Amino acid sequence: MTEFRTPGNRFHSQDFTKPDGRPLTLYGLAPIAVTSEIPSPSPEAVDARPVMRWHPLRGEWVMYAAHRLGRTFLPPPEYNPLAPTSDPEHPTELPRGTYDIAVFANRFPSLTLTAPQPEPGPAGTRAGVGACEVVVFSQSAQGRLADLSEEQMALLIAVWADRTTRLAEGGTVRSVLAFENRGVEVGVTLHHPHGQLYAYDHVPPVQARMLEQAQRYHTEGGRPWLGDFVAEERAGGERVVLDDGLALSVVPPFARYTYETWVLPARPAARLSDLSADEQASLARVLKDALNRLDGLFGGRMPYLMTVHQAPLDGEYPEFPLHIELYPYLRAPGRMKYLAGTEQGAGEFANDKFPEVAARELKEVVL
Amino acid sequence: MTEFRTPGNRFHSQDFTKPDGRPLTLYGLAPIAVTSEIPSPSPEAVDARPVMRWHPLRGEWVMYAAHRLGRTFLPPPEYNPLAPTSDPEHPTELPRGTYDIAVFANRFPSLTLTAPQPEPGPAGTRAGVGACEVVVFSQSAQGRLADLSEEQMALLIAVWADRTTRLAEGGTVRSVLAFENRGVEVGVTLHHPHGQLYAYDHVPPVQARMLEQAQRYHTEGGRPWLGDFVAEERAGGERVVLDDGLALSVVPPFARYTYETWVLPARPAARLSDLSADEQASLARVLKDALNRLDGLFGGRMPYLMTVHQAPLDGEYPEFPLHIELYPYLRAPGRMKYLAGTEQGAGEFANDKFPEVAARELKEVVL
């Protein structure tokens, strides 16, 4: 039983090793109890040889994972690799037992800590060093993330914090991104509610830019960006969707997606592990509310991307504004937002609705 | 009849004004002749009041165009606003007559040169100054861009060059992006073959980054990036799809999309207007070939984004590498590439296939 460093030590966790060698951690509100073998869909490890190449004009890395093309795609209902194994003849990724959330190394990773040196290639080719983990939100295949109880959602926040800390332990990982991509409209291949963690051995462009911008703001004004942002949004009020005291949700004044929602701690923090147990619980309540509003907006499952933005891990960056971004992909019922010329070719979004209007609609959703 | 500054002065153009005040330019291989009134779908101008807001963490502008939500969406076949007007009772955007390509100001622009000062809003709110133009590639509603003759494709290159020069004339526009977004899979609302031009009053993040990276390369090595890149790709050969002498197509070694193809001049240039008539003609041939290969790959219309990257317009930037990027959205038959957690949340792409393999498949397409 591993120590699970969570504020208040309210939660439980246990580490396991799968037959193919991959690590698995089970997390729970109650003590972990496993009642079947620890499974893996195949006893053999996938021979992952991820590679990175440098994009000289965009100044960013591109990941190549040629072993990924054969990965599981919309499996028939009788086989769900994220459900607890019911038939030992057809093992899934998870055992039966008492646990709420499970985290394991992705079988088809875009990055691994053991990536071998690639064969000689074009300039700027190197091993795809990092990690990719799968976070299964629930044992139930049918639910949504928003169906988690407030306590389970608080556990998830603690799990993200714990994984971030543990991934950083070897000193190789410099940035961790937790995310959930939901909806068949955006290519999700497994419908069992789950998210992912990408751990990079460098600071990716988005996090680097956020850090640079926030550091400049702090240097110029002497105050953290996140604190001023929360104060301004609370003062105006028209874009605040829910204010829970220790955390709040806002359609930011610079929303790129029509119903883009940010879930933030009220007190500036750089990482989830900086938050107290009460702050994590408040963040969890606001996140659950925000997800429910997105589904309530058009009366269906809103396809979305959720990303958790935390400070880089190779030092202390108190200026970095910890926050969760939700990108809902529908801008009206049945009308997807696609990233087209200006978004992809110039890096600037066009949005058809002002954030004040979107926030009003989200506030009016009857839950 | 306006002077059309094209190398060799081979092409023709004429300027018009629509009933609602928007400008229209017709371009042709033969002298322009119009045989009906210059139309507009409505005699009244759209009251466009585009706004920009600053995204303080990503450090980029976001465009708000609240008048855009009502824009034309998948019209029934009997109404195509980009076809020449056949019934004066239902005017389209274009007249009947002799011309190949038409360019007019978008009725529902995200940016306009006459954007009024917006009402007071959150910090970082300003008028959405710039321009949005529609480029109709052909009078035929059914064709594809790749169906243009080589001569018409060369005309299109000259049209892009001419629009870029003309948009820059007032001194307000600092960057122009020409693009085509194709495929109902990616939200294209009008199927008549057409592209767009976005003109920004600032240098957007992608172009700013490309310029910065290319300038650094030039400063460090003393040579332009584009020349070295072409020499290296020609020396290796495995990623060159077509080499036409003055222009070539390559799956770049750092491709982010599986079948991403770049169409480049062989001699470093910063803008389309820097190219000779022969170079523009070669670029046109290679572009037509590249588009045909994408459709031939899986035997259907490949959904794609095409973007034309040129140097900023507020000075001379000889280091900027002029090139055309094609992002094909299918990574296998029926399998779309979606931008998920790592792409949108971290700014780094994961690609399932090495560019060398993709280039080989594109070269093997039978045209």
XYZ file of C-alpha atoms in Angstrom:
734
model
C 0.000 0.000 0.000
C 1.626 3.232 -1.167
C 1.433 6.433 0.738
C -1.062 8.651 -1.071
C -0.079 12.242 -0.458
C -3.450 13.941 -0.419
C -4.433 16.893 1.768
C -6.092 15.407 4.816
C -5.102 11.863 3.755
C -8.757 11.088 3.158
C -8.257 8.761 0.246
C -6.708 5.362 -0.397
C -4.509 3.902 -3.114
C -2.553 0.774 -3.971
C 0.087 0.058 -6.631
C 0.177 -3.090 -8.793
C 2.114 -4.416 -11.768
C 0.302 -5.834 -14.796
C 1.351 -9.152 -16.419
C 2.934 -7.203 -19.285
C 4.949 -5.098 -16.840
C 2.944 -1.894 -16.911
C 2.176 -0.173 -13.595
C -1.396 0.170 -12.305
C -2.611 2.221 -9.350
C -6.101 1.899 -7.895
C -7.550 4.832 -5.936
C -10.614 4.845 -3.691
C -12.732 6.580 -1.106
C -12.598 3.301 0.841
C -9.578 0.994 1.321
C -8.637 -0.782 -1.918
C -9.639 -4.447 -2.196
C -8.997 -6.517 -5.311
C -10.960 -9.735 -5.874
C -9.473 -10.998 -9.168
C -6.079 -11.281 -10.867
C -4.486 -8.051 -12.091
C -5.133 -8.348 -15.833
C -3.787 -7.037 -19.095
C -5.476 -7.455 -22.502
C -2.315 -9.222 -23.690
C 0.498 -10.826 -21.677
C 3.050 -9.295 -24.034
C 4.260 -5.747 -23.739
C 3.725 -3.491 -26.741
C 7.094 -2.679 -28.268
C 6.674 1.096 -28.095
C 9.445 3.016 -29.802
C 8.119 6.569 -29.780
C 10.157 9.229 -31.524
C 10.132 13.024 -31.442
C 11.144 15.352 -34.231
C 11.643 19.097 -34.060
C 9.395 21.334 -36.170
C 11.864 24.076 -37.077
C 9.298 26.701 -38.133
C 6.706 26.247 -35.378
C 9.454 25.579 -32.847
C 7.754 22.593 -31.265
C 8.191 18.841 -30.993
C 6.091 16.383 -32.998
C 5.543 12.890 -31.567
C 5.650 9.783 -33.794
C 4.245 6.541 -32.457
C 4.030 4.137 -35.361
C 2.749 1.309 -33.109
C -0.420 3.285 -32.338
C -2.301 2.689 -35.601
C -3.480 -0.736 -34.462
C -4.966 0.482 -31.213
C -8.443 -0.338 -29.996
C -11.135 1.500 -31.950
C -14.835 1.572 -30.998
C -14.899 -1.982 -29.663
C -18.204 -3.894 -29.720
C -20.168 -3.624 -26.472
C -19.080 -7.071 -25.343
C -15.467 -5.947 -25.060
C -14.616 -2.880 -23.042
C -10.937 -2.798 -22.032
C -11.648 -0.226 -19.302
C -14.303 -2.253 -17.474
C -13.355 -4.656 -14.651
C -12.554 -8.092 -16.102
C -15.651 -10.291 -15.948
C -14.392 -13.181 -18.118
C -10.764 -14.196 -17.361
C -10.579 -15.596 -20.926
C -10.925 -12.029 -22.175
C -8.947 -9.901 -19.738
C -9.406 -6.146 -19.765
C -7.116 -3.518 -18.248
C -8.706 -3.659 -14.780
C -9.463 -6.184 -12.021
C -12.661 -6.606 -10.039
C -12.709 -5.142 -6.555
C -13.293 -2.086 -4.433
C -11.877 1.065 -5.992
C -13.179 4.221 -7.634
C -10.493 5.420 -10.021
C -7.719 3.505 -11.807
C -4.559 4.777 -13.475
C -2.266 2.694 -15.672
C 0.374 3.214 -18.342
C -1.126 3.455 -21.834
C -0.535 0.277 -23.882
C 0.001 2.418 -27.000
C 1.965 5.379 -25.675
C 3.061 8.424 -27.663
C 5.841 8.872 -25.090
C 7.590 6.452 -22.699
C 10.292 6.877 -20.077
C 12.109 3.919 -21.635
C 11.953 5.071 -25.267
C 15.048 3.700 -27.037
C 17.390 5.884 -29.057
C 15.849 5.947 -32.560
C 17.648 4.981 -35.738
C 19.449 7.902 -37.353
C 16.889 10.197 -38.981
C 16.431 13.782 -40.087
C 17.998 16.551 -37.984
C 16.043 17.065 -34.782
C 15.105 13.376 -34.314
C 15.278 11.937 -30.793
C 13.626 9.414 -28.494
C 10.016 10.135 -27.480
C 10.768 10.392 -23.765
C 7.860 10.975 -21.401
C 4.834 9.030 -20.245
C 1.213 8.456 -21.231
C -1.240 7.223 -18.622
C -4.922 6.333 -18.778
C -7.180 7.541 -15.942
C -10.398 5.501 -15.638
C -12.917 7.697 -13.829
C -15.340 5.010 -12.695
C -16.062 1.284 -12.832
C -19.297 2.060 -14.690
C -19.041 2.039 -18.477
C -22.206 4.056 -19.018
C -21.696 7.084 -16.823
C -20.178 10.455 -17.431
C -17.460 12.245 -15.513
C -20.202 14.557 -14.225
C -21.949 11.531 -12.684
C -19.179 11.109 -10.130
C -20.232 12.100 -6.624
C -18.677 15.283 -5.249
C -16.445 13.069 -3.079
C -15.349 10.983 -6.093
C -14.670 14.169 -8.060
C -12.520 15.415 -5.168
C -10.699 12.066 -5.320
C -10.043 12.658 -9.028
C -8.498 16.058 -8.280
C -6.275 14.334 -5.694
C -5.414 11.603 -8.219
C -4.345 14.179 -10.814
C -2.217 15.866 -8.146
C -0.691 12.536 -7.063
C 0.116 11.420 -10.620
C 1.726 14.783 -11.366
C 3.946 14.480 -8.295
C 4.836 10.852 -8.997
C 5.538 11.386 -12.706
C 7.934 14.187 -11.746
C 9.837 12.022 -9.282
C 12.565 10.707 -11.569
C 13.529 14.216 -12.631
C 12.907 13.513 -16.332
C 9.358 14.852 -16.592
C 9.079 18.642 -16.755
C 5.363 19.095 -17.481
C 2.194 17.029 -17.003
C -1.090 17.613 -18.813
C -4.230 15.873 -17.540
C -7.112 15.884 -19.987
C -10.387 14.279 -21.008
C -11.498 14.232 -24.612
C -15.176 13.286 -24.803
C -17.520 12.555 -27.682
C -17.597 10.329 -30.735
C -17.815 13.625 -32.683
C -14.169 14.241 -31.812
C -12.831 10.761 -32.366
C -13.032 9.257 -28.907
C -12.368 5.543 -29.322
C -13.491 4.213 -25.933
C -16.729 5.413 -24.359
C -16.072 4.203 -20.827
C -15.495 7.488 -18.938
C -11.761 8.092 -18.819
C -9.099 10.702 -19.279
C -5.395 10.698 -19.964
C -2.159 12.106 -18.647
C 0.683 13.179 -20.918
C 4.041 13.725 -19.223
C 6.648 15.607 -21.272
C 10.415 15.792 -20.744
C 10.242 19.463 -21.731
C 7.758 22.304 -21.294
C 5.373 22.228 -24.281
C 4.550 25.455 -26.182
C 1.192 26.170 -24.515
C 2.523 25.828 -20.966
C 5.713 27.705 -21.860
C 3.664 30.568 -23.265
C 1.314 30.663 -20.257
C 4.268 30.738 -17.874
C 6.009 33.483 -19.838
C 2.848 35.608 -20.009
C 2.026 35.122 -16.317
C 5.595 35.863 -15.246
C 5.581 39.082 -17.270
C 2.261 40.113 -15.699
C 3.603 39.401 -12.230
C 6.840 41.278 -12.877
C 5.050 44.320 -14.302
C 2.214 44.528 -11.781
C 3.725 42.869 -8.720
C 0.698 40.595 -8.302
C -0.174 37.109 -9.629
C -2.357 37.099 -12.727
C -4.785 34.547 -11.318
C -5.653 36.652 -8.264
C -6.358 39.762 -10.327
C -8.374 37.758 -12.840
C -10.592 36.240 -10.136
C -11.077 39.645 -8.475
C -12.056 41.278 -11.775
C -14.471 38.521 -12.750
C -16.069 38.576 -9.296
C -16.399 42.365 -9.462
C -18.069 42.283 -12.880
C -20.000 39.108 -12.229
C -21.574 38.710 -15.649
C -19.208 35.935 -16.750
C -19.076 34.017 -13.437
C -21.156 30.860 -13.812
C -20.746 29.482 -10.270
C -18.851 30.917 -7.305
C -18.330 28.304 -4.595
C -16.115 30.490 -2.409
C -12.840 28.590 -2.684
C -13.278 27.918 -6.411
C -15.337 29.316 -9.273
C -16.231 28.811 -12.927
C -16.051 31.584 -15.493
C -16.544 32.009 -19.222
C -13.330 33.996 -19.673
C -13.656 37.387 -21.417
C -11.281 36.022 -24.080
C -13.076 32.678 -24.628
C -11.986 30.996 -27.877
C -14.771 28.383 -27.896
C -18.355 29.643 -27.639
C -19.121 28.059 -24.252
C -15.521 27.775 -23.055
C -15.512 27.536 -19.274
C -12.590 27.856 -16.877
C -12.674 26.262 -13.435
C -10.260 28.006 -11.083
C -9.215 28.148 -7.457
C -10.079 31.518 -5.875
C -6.623 31.720 -4.290
C -3.708 31.732 -6.746
C -1.947 28.368 -6.953
C 0.464 26.812 -9.432
C -0.374 23.105 -9.060
C -3.232 20.995 -7.747
C -0.948 19.820 -4.931
C -0.766 23.431 -3.676
C -4.458 23.320 -2.775
C -5.878 22.351 0.615
C -8.391 19.546 0.944
C -11.190 22.129 1.171
C -9.950 23.919 -1.942
C -9.739 20.649 -3.878
C -13.279 19.798 -2.760
C -14.554 23.191 -3.900
C -12.784 22.842 -7.245
C -14.428 19.418 -7.593
C -17.916 20.807 -6.901
C -17.476 23.613 -9.417
C -16.082 21.234 -12.055
C -19.044 18.864 -11.628
C -21.429 21.815 -11.952
C -19.664 23.125 -15.068
C -19.768 19.712 -16.784
C -23.460 19.298 -15.978
C -24.259 22.734 -17.402
C -22.533 21.880 -20.691
C -24.681 18.769 -21.086
C -27.803 20.660 -20.010
C -27.248 23.466 -22.501
C -28.520 21.615 -25.587
C -29.963 18.606 -23.752
C -27.380 15.993 -24.770
C -23.797 14.974 -24.237
C -21.714 17.969 -25.217
C -18.498 16.853 -26.923
C -15.635 18.582 -25.167
C -11.976 18.701 -24.290
C -10.988 19.292 -20.674
C -7.372 20.223 -19.905
C -5.734 20.777 -16.518
C -2.993 23.400 -16.639
C -0.296 23.228 -13.960
C 3.127 24.816 -13.551
C 6.211 23.084 -15.007
C 7.872 20.613 -12.666
C 11.560 21.473 -12.910
C 11.361 24.318 -10.409
C 9.011 26.554 -8.505
C 6.814 28.776 -10.639
C 4.432 30.505 -8.236
C 3.321 32.847 -11.047
C 1.793 29.996 -13.069
C -2.020 30.117 -12.846
C -3.401 26.656 -12.072
C -6.755 26.234 -13.841
C -8.933 23.790 -15.738
C -10.133 24.675 -19.253
C -13.260 23.162 -20.797
C -13.601 23.496 -24.577
C -17.158 22.550 -25.582
C -17.169 21.766 -29.296
C -20.778 22.715 -30.093
C -21.489 26.387 -30.739
C -25.213 25.734 -31.293
C -27.292 22.513 -31.315
C -25.740 20.228 -33.942
C -23.223 22.902 -34.990
C -19.634 21.886 -34.298
C -16.795 24.366 -34.040
C -14.044 23.279 -36.403
C -10.554 24.666 -36.350
C -10.129 26.116 -39.804
C -7.874 28.557 -41.590
C -7.421 31.290 -39.032
C -7.254 28.938 -36.045
C -4.774 26.471 -37.522
C -2.980 28.635 -40.062
C -2.574 31.796 -37.966
C -3.217 30.588 -34.409
C -6.151 32.954 -33.796
C -9.714 31.926 -33.064
C -12.939 33.402 -34.441
C -15.909 33.097 -32.067
C -19.523 33.885 -33.020
C -20.788 34.782 -29.562
C -19.602 37.127 -26.823
C -18.553 35.393 -23.580
C -21.075 37.459 -21.599
C -23.928 35.963 -23.632
C -22.546 32.419 -23.355
C -22.147 32.796 -19.565
C -25.759 33.964 -19.230
C -26.989 30.907 -21.146
C -24.885 28.572 -18.981
C -26.184 30.202 -15.804
C -29.766 29.700 -17.003
C -29.347 25.934 -17.513
C -31.734 24.118 -15.154
C -29.817 21.325 -13.430
C -9.796 47.894 -65.654
C -7.249 47.770 -62.866
C -3.620 47.103 -63.426
C -3.007 43.503 -62.361
C 0.582 43.248 -61.209
C 1.437 39.714 -62.246
C 4.795 38.507 -63.518
C 4.592 38.598 -67.286
C 1.212 40.426 -67.159
C -0.433 37.333 -68.578
C -3.697 37.625 -66.723
C -6.643 40.009 -66.606
C -8.726 41.565 -63.858
C -11.465 44.126 -63.299
C -12.806 45.795 -60.151
C -16.500 46.296 -59.366
C -18.647 47.478 -56.467
C -21.603 45.409 -55.275
C -25.050 46.996 -54.567
C -24.341 46.720 -50.821
C -21.017 48.516 -51.210
C -18.649 45.559 -51.019
C -15.787 45.379 -53.528
C -15.574 42.577 -56.099
C -12.679 41.748 -58.412
C -12.948 39.322 -61.293
C -9.802 37.645 -62.610
C -9.358 35.724 -65.851
C -7.071 34.093 -68.361
C -9.010 36.055 -71.009
C -10.201 39.684 -70.788
C -13.041 40.085 -68.273
C -16.539 40.474 -69.748
C -19.641 40.750 -67.553
C -23.056 40.015 -69.058
C -25.383 40.686 -66.108
C -25.742 43.178 -63.249
C -23.212 42.978 -60.433
C -25.305 41.259 -57.745
C -25.396 40.885 -53.993
C -27.627 38.439 -52.089
C -29.115 41.440 -50.274
C -29.043 45.142 -51.177
C -28.304 46.012 -47.555
C -24.836 45.854 -46.063
C -24.370 43.568 -43.071
C -23.723 45.699 -39.990
C -20.454 44.018 -39.082
C -19.044 45.146 -35.758
C -16.199 42.701 -35.201
C -14.301 42.921 -31.939
C -10.973 41.540 -30.762
C -10.018 40.641 -27.228
C -6.593 39.765 -25.890
C -6.024 36.288 -24.423
C -3.581 37.131 -21.645
C -2.275 33.590 -21.062
C -1.905 32.427 -24.664
C -0.802 35.905 -25.728
C -3.002 36.050 -28.803
C -6.081 37.882 -30.089
C -9.517 36.277 -30.198
C -12.024 37.560 -32.783
C -15.709 38.044 -31.941
C -18.183 38.451 -34.777
C -21.658 38.185 -33.275
C -23.304 38.845 -36.674
C -21.835 35.631 -38.075
C -24.188 33.106 -36.439
C -26.884 33.733 -39.074
C -24.604 33.076 -42.014
C -25.435 30.780 -44.881
C -25.241 27.119 -43.875
C -25.481 24.209 -46.304
C -28.002 25.880 -48.631
C -30.314 23.677 -50.717
C -28.939 22.938 -54.195
C -31.218 25.530 -55.783
C -29.413 28.348 -53.989
C -25.667 28.648 -54.261
C -24.430 32.146 -53.406
C -21.082 31.485 -55.131
C -22.520 30.518 -58.526
C -23.127 33.159 -61.213
C -26.623 34.643 -60.807
C -29.049 32.802 -63.077
C -32.316 34.216 -61.666
C -32.164 37.998 -60.973
C -34.954 37.486 -58.419
C -32.496 35.464 -56.350
C -29.169 37.217 -56.761
C -26.005 35.447 -55.710
C -22.593 36.971 -55.033
C -21.437 36.799 -58.664
C -22.503 37.969 -62.120
C -22.566 36.014 -65.352
C -19.735 36.599 -67.772
C -16.214 35.689 -68.754
C -13.920 35.244 -65.774
C -12.176 32.401 -63.970
C -11.717 33.512 -60.372
C -13.674 36.022 -58.276
C -12.728 37.752 -55.033
C -15.107 39.774 -52.864
C -15.362 40.998 -49.288
C -17.039 38.453 -47.002
C -20.620 39.453 -46.121
C -20.091 38.102 -42.583
C -16.526 39.152 -41.794
C -14.580 38.330 -38.637
C -12.483 41.435 -39.358
C -13.164 44.640 -41.334
C -11.074 47.706 -42.106
C -14.017 49.857 -40.988
C -14.709 48.085 -37.674
C -16.116 50.684 -35.257
C -14.707 51.250 -31.796
C -16.535 48.723 -29.599
C -18.484 49.577 -26.457
C -16.327 49.533 -23.335
C -15.572 45.931 -22.411
C -13.044 43.872 -20.502
C -9.396 44.903 -20.593
C -7.856 44.089 -23.963
C -11.022 44.768 -26.008
C -10.633 46.606 -29.324
C -12.100 46.871 -32.813
C -11.693 43.811 -35.042
C -9.621 45.596 -37.672
C -8.591 43.652 -40.747
C -10.327 42.108 -43.750
C -11.973 38.846 -44.794
C -12.312 38.032 -48.466
C -13.864 35.103 -50.313
C -11.955 33.638 -53.272
C -14.194 31.692 -55.671
C -11.950 29.292 -57.575
C -14.224 28.556 -60.511
C -17.668 29.232 -61.976
C -18.447 25.527 -61.652
C -20.145 24.500 -58.406
C -19.254 20.823 -58.740
C -15.531 20.911 -59.316
C -12.587 20.792 -56.997
C -9.639 23.130 -56.754
C -7.556 20.324 -58.285
C -9.824 20.429 -61.359
C -8.486 23.850 -62.343
C -6.221 23.725 -65.392
C -2.534 24.378 -64.752
C -3.034 27.831 -66.258
C -6.001 28.566 -63.977
C -4.014 27.340 -60.981
C -1.209 29.723 -61.954
C -3.840 32.466 -62.136
C -4.897 31.591 -58.579
C -1.302 31.940 -57.367
C -1.194 35.360 -59.059
C -4.563 36.278 -57.497
C -3.290 35.404 -54.000
C -0.201 37.514 -54.684
C -2.312 40.407 -55.981
C -4.759 40.344 -53.046
C -1.866 40.266 -50.586
C -0.302 43.320 -52.212
C -3.612 45.192 -52.432
C -4.702 44.370 -48.863
C -1.368 45.738 -47.625
C -1.764 49.012 -49.515
C -3.428 51.096 -46.813
C -0.677 50.302 -44.340
C -3.101 48.791 -41.803
C -2.748 45.136 -42.764
C 0.419 43.449 -41.487
C -0.231 39.814 -42.427
C -2.395 37.971 -44.957
C -3.349 34.300 -44.774
C -4.876 32.639 -47.832
C -6.532 29.310 -47.128
C -9.013 26.716 -48.301
C -10.918 24.565 -45.856
C -12.548 21.652 -47.671
C -14.944 18.927 -46.631
C -18.270 18.667 -44.874
C -16.321 16.621 -42.276
C -14.709 19.854 -41.125
C -17.735 22.114 -41.217
C -17.495 23.640 -44.673
C -20.785 25.441 -45.268
C -20.608 26.071 -49.012
C -19.471 23.331 -51.375
C -18.769 25.519 -54.399
C -14.958 25.454 -54.602
C -13.662 28.505 -52.800
C -11.106 29.710 -50.342
C -10.699 32.705 -48.097
C -8.254 35.436 -47.237
C -7.814 36.770 -43.705
C -5.931 40.047 -43.391
C -4.739 40.954 -39.877
C -3.627 44.330 -38.537
C -0.924 42.520 -36.576
C 1.290 39.468 -37.127
C -0.605 36.410 -35.777
C 1.181 33.903 -33.515
C 1.940 31.274 -36.174
C 3.505 33.737 -38.616
C 5.327 35.531 -35.793
C 6.798 32.243 -34.620
C 7.803 31.160 -38.143
C 9.513 34.493 -38.728
C 11.341 34.356 -35.399
C 12.507 30.772 -35.992
C 13.614 31.451 -39.570
C 15.432 34.641 -38.595
C 17.293 32.779 -35.847
C 18.259 30.037 -38.325
C 19.495 32.627 -40.807
C 21.446 34.530 -38.166
C 23.084 31.394 -36.803
C 23.912 29.685 -40.091
C 24.129 32.618 -42.482
C 21.778 30.968 -44.970
C 17.981 31.040 -45.442
C 16.126 28.121 -43.865
C 14.090 27.410 -46.996
C 17.142 26.903 -49.211
C 18.772 24.480 -46.786
C 15.498 22.613 -46.309
C 14.997 22.138 -50.064
C 18.620 21.027 -50.512
C 18.352 18.486 -47.689
C 15.042 17.062 -48.908
C 16.362 16.788 -52.471
C 19.525 15.065 -51.220
C 17.580 12.510 -49.173
C 14.742 12.195 -51.647
C 12.537 9.837 -49.679
C 10.075 12.559 -48.622
C 9.941 14.465 -51.941
C 6.621 13.679 -53.632
C 7.124 15.711 -56.821
C 10.073 17.827 -57.929
C 9.141 20.153 -60.790
C 12.450 21.996 -60.858
C 11.318 25.439 -59.770
C 8.955 24.071 -57.125
C 8.470 20.815 -55.243
C 6.184 19.011 -52.806
C 7.466 17.303 -49.677
C 6.038 15.485 -46.682
C 8.167 17.397 -44.184
C 10.271 15.297 -41.756
C 8.320 16.992 -38.936
C 4.809 16.456 -40.418
C 2.089 16.938 -37.791
C -0.729 15.470 -39.920
C -0.205 11.977 -41.342
C -0.187 13.014 -45.017
C 0.798 16.644 -44.463
C 2.325 18.002 -47.662
C 4.252 21.218 -48.193
C 4.430 22.876 -51.613
C 7.467 25.107 -51.865
C 9.453 27.167 -54.343
C 12.940 25.719 -54.896
C 14.497 29.183 -54.569
C 13.947 30.892 -51.208
C 11.256 33.581 -51.369
C 9.227 35.410 -48.736
C 6.019 36.152 -50.669
C 4.232 34.871 -53.748
C 4.929 38.226 -55.433
C 8.678 37.499 -55.181
C 8.298 34.619 -57.641
C 8.739 34.859 -61.400
C 5.963 33.800 -63.768
C 7.785 30.521 -64.364
C 8.150 29.908 -60.625
C 4.471 30.638 -60.031
C 3.564 28.251 -62.857
C 5.746 25.519 -61.364
C 4.246 26.070 -57.901
C 0.791 25.790 -59.495
C 1.654 22.481 -61.205
C 3.027 21.008 -57.993
C 0.027 22.196 -55.975
C -2.402 20.630 -58.458
C -0.439 17.373 -58.300
C -0.386 17.395 -54.491
C -4.156 17.973 -54.255
C -4.856 15.187 -56.741
C -2.676 12.760 -54.777
C -4.585 13.488 -51.564
C -7.880 12.619 -53.261
C -6.349 9.577 -54.932
C -4.925 8.206 -51.692
C -8.194 6.745 -50.351
C -10.248 7.205 -53.531
C -12.485 10.050 -52.369
C -12.457 13.731 -51.523
C -9.888 14.124 -48.766
C -11.031 16.760 -46.263
C -8.171 19.193 -45.836
C -6.969 22.632 -44.845
C -4.623 24.472 -47.186
C -2.770 27.533 -45.875
C -0.426 29.873 -47.731
C 2.327 31.264 -45.508
C 3.914 34.558 -46.542
C 6.123 37.098 -44.783
C 4.540 39.929 -42.754
C 3.784 43.046 -44.766
C 5.122 45.849 -42.610
C 8.696 45.470 -43.795
C 11.060 43.243 -45.706
C 11.597 39.821 -44.196
C 13.743 37.916 -46.702
C 14.275 35.169 -44.088
C 10.588 34.210 -44.062
C 10.073 30.922 -45.940
C 7.158 31.236 -48.360
C 5.342 27.895 -48.578
C 1.938 26.250 -48.832
C 0.879 23.725 -46.166
C -1.731 21.048 -46.841
C -3.255 19.372 -43.755
C -5.206 16.285 -44.866
C -7.580 15.341 -42.062
C -7.800 11.592 -42.737
C -5.047 9.414 -41.287
C -6.573 6.238 -42.753
C -9.775 5.570 -44.763
C -12.659 6.904 -42.655
C -10.332 7.768 -39.744
C -10.225 11.487 -39.019
C -7.401 13.133 -37.118
C -8.902 15.140 -34.270
C -6.993 17.684 -32.264
C -7.249 16.356 -28.737
C -5.506 16.834 -25.413
C -1.887 17.082 -26.422
C -2.523 19.093 -29.582
C -4.884 21.662 -28.063
C -3.799 21.573 -24.431
C -0.035 21.451 -24.916
C 0.421 22.534 -28.551
C 2.194 19.333 -29.608
C 0.960 16.846 -32.177
C 0.999 13.056 -32.012
C 1.250 11.373 -35.422
C 0.799 7.630 -36.025
C 2.941 7.344 -39.162
C 6.437 8.432 -40.099
C 6.612 11.055 -42.873
C 8.845 8.758 -44.955
C 6.055 6.160 -45.084
C 3.375 8.746 -45.872
C 5.496 10.210 -48.677
C 5.964 6.758 -50.206
C 2.203 6.166 -50.208
C 1.563 9.568 -51.816
C 4.174 8.889 -54.495
C 2.516 5.566 -55.300
C -0.912 7.131 -55.934
C -1.879 6.500 -59.565
C -3.162 9.767 -61.060
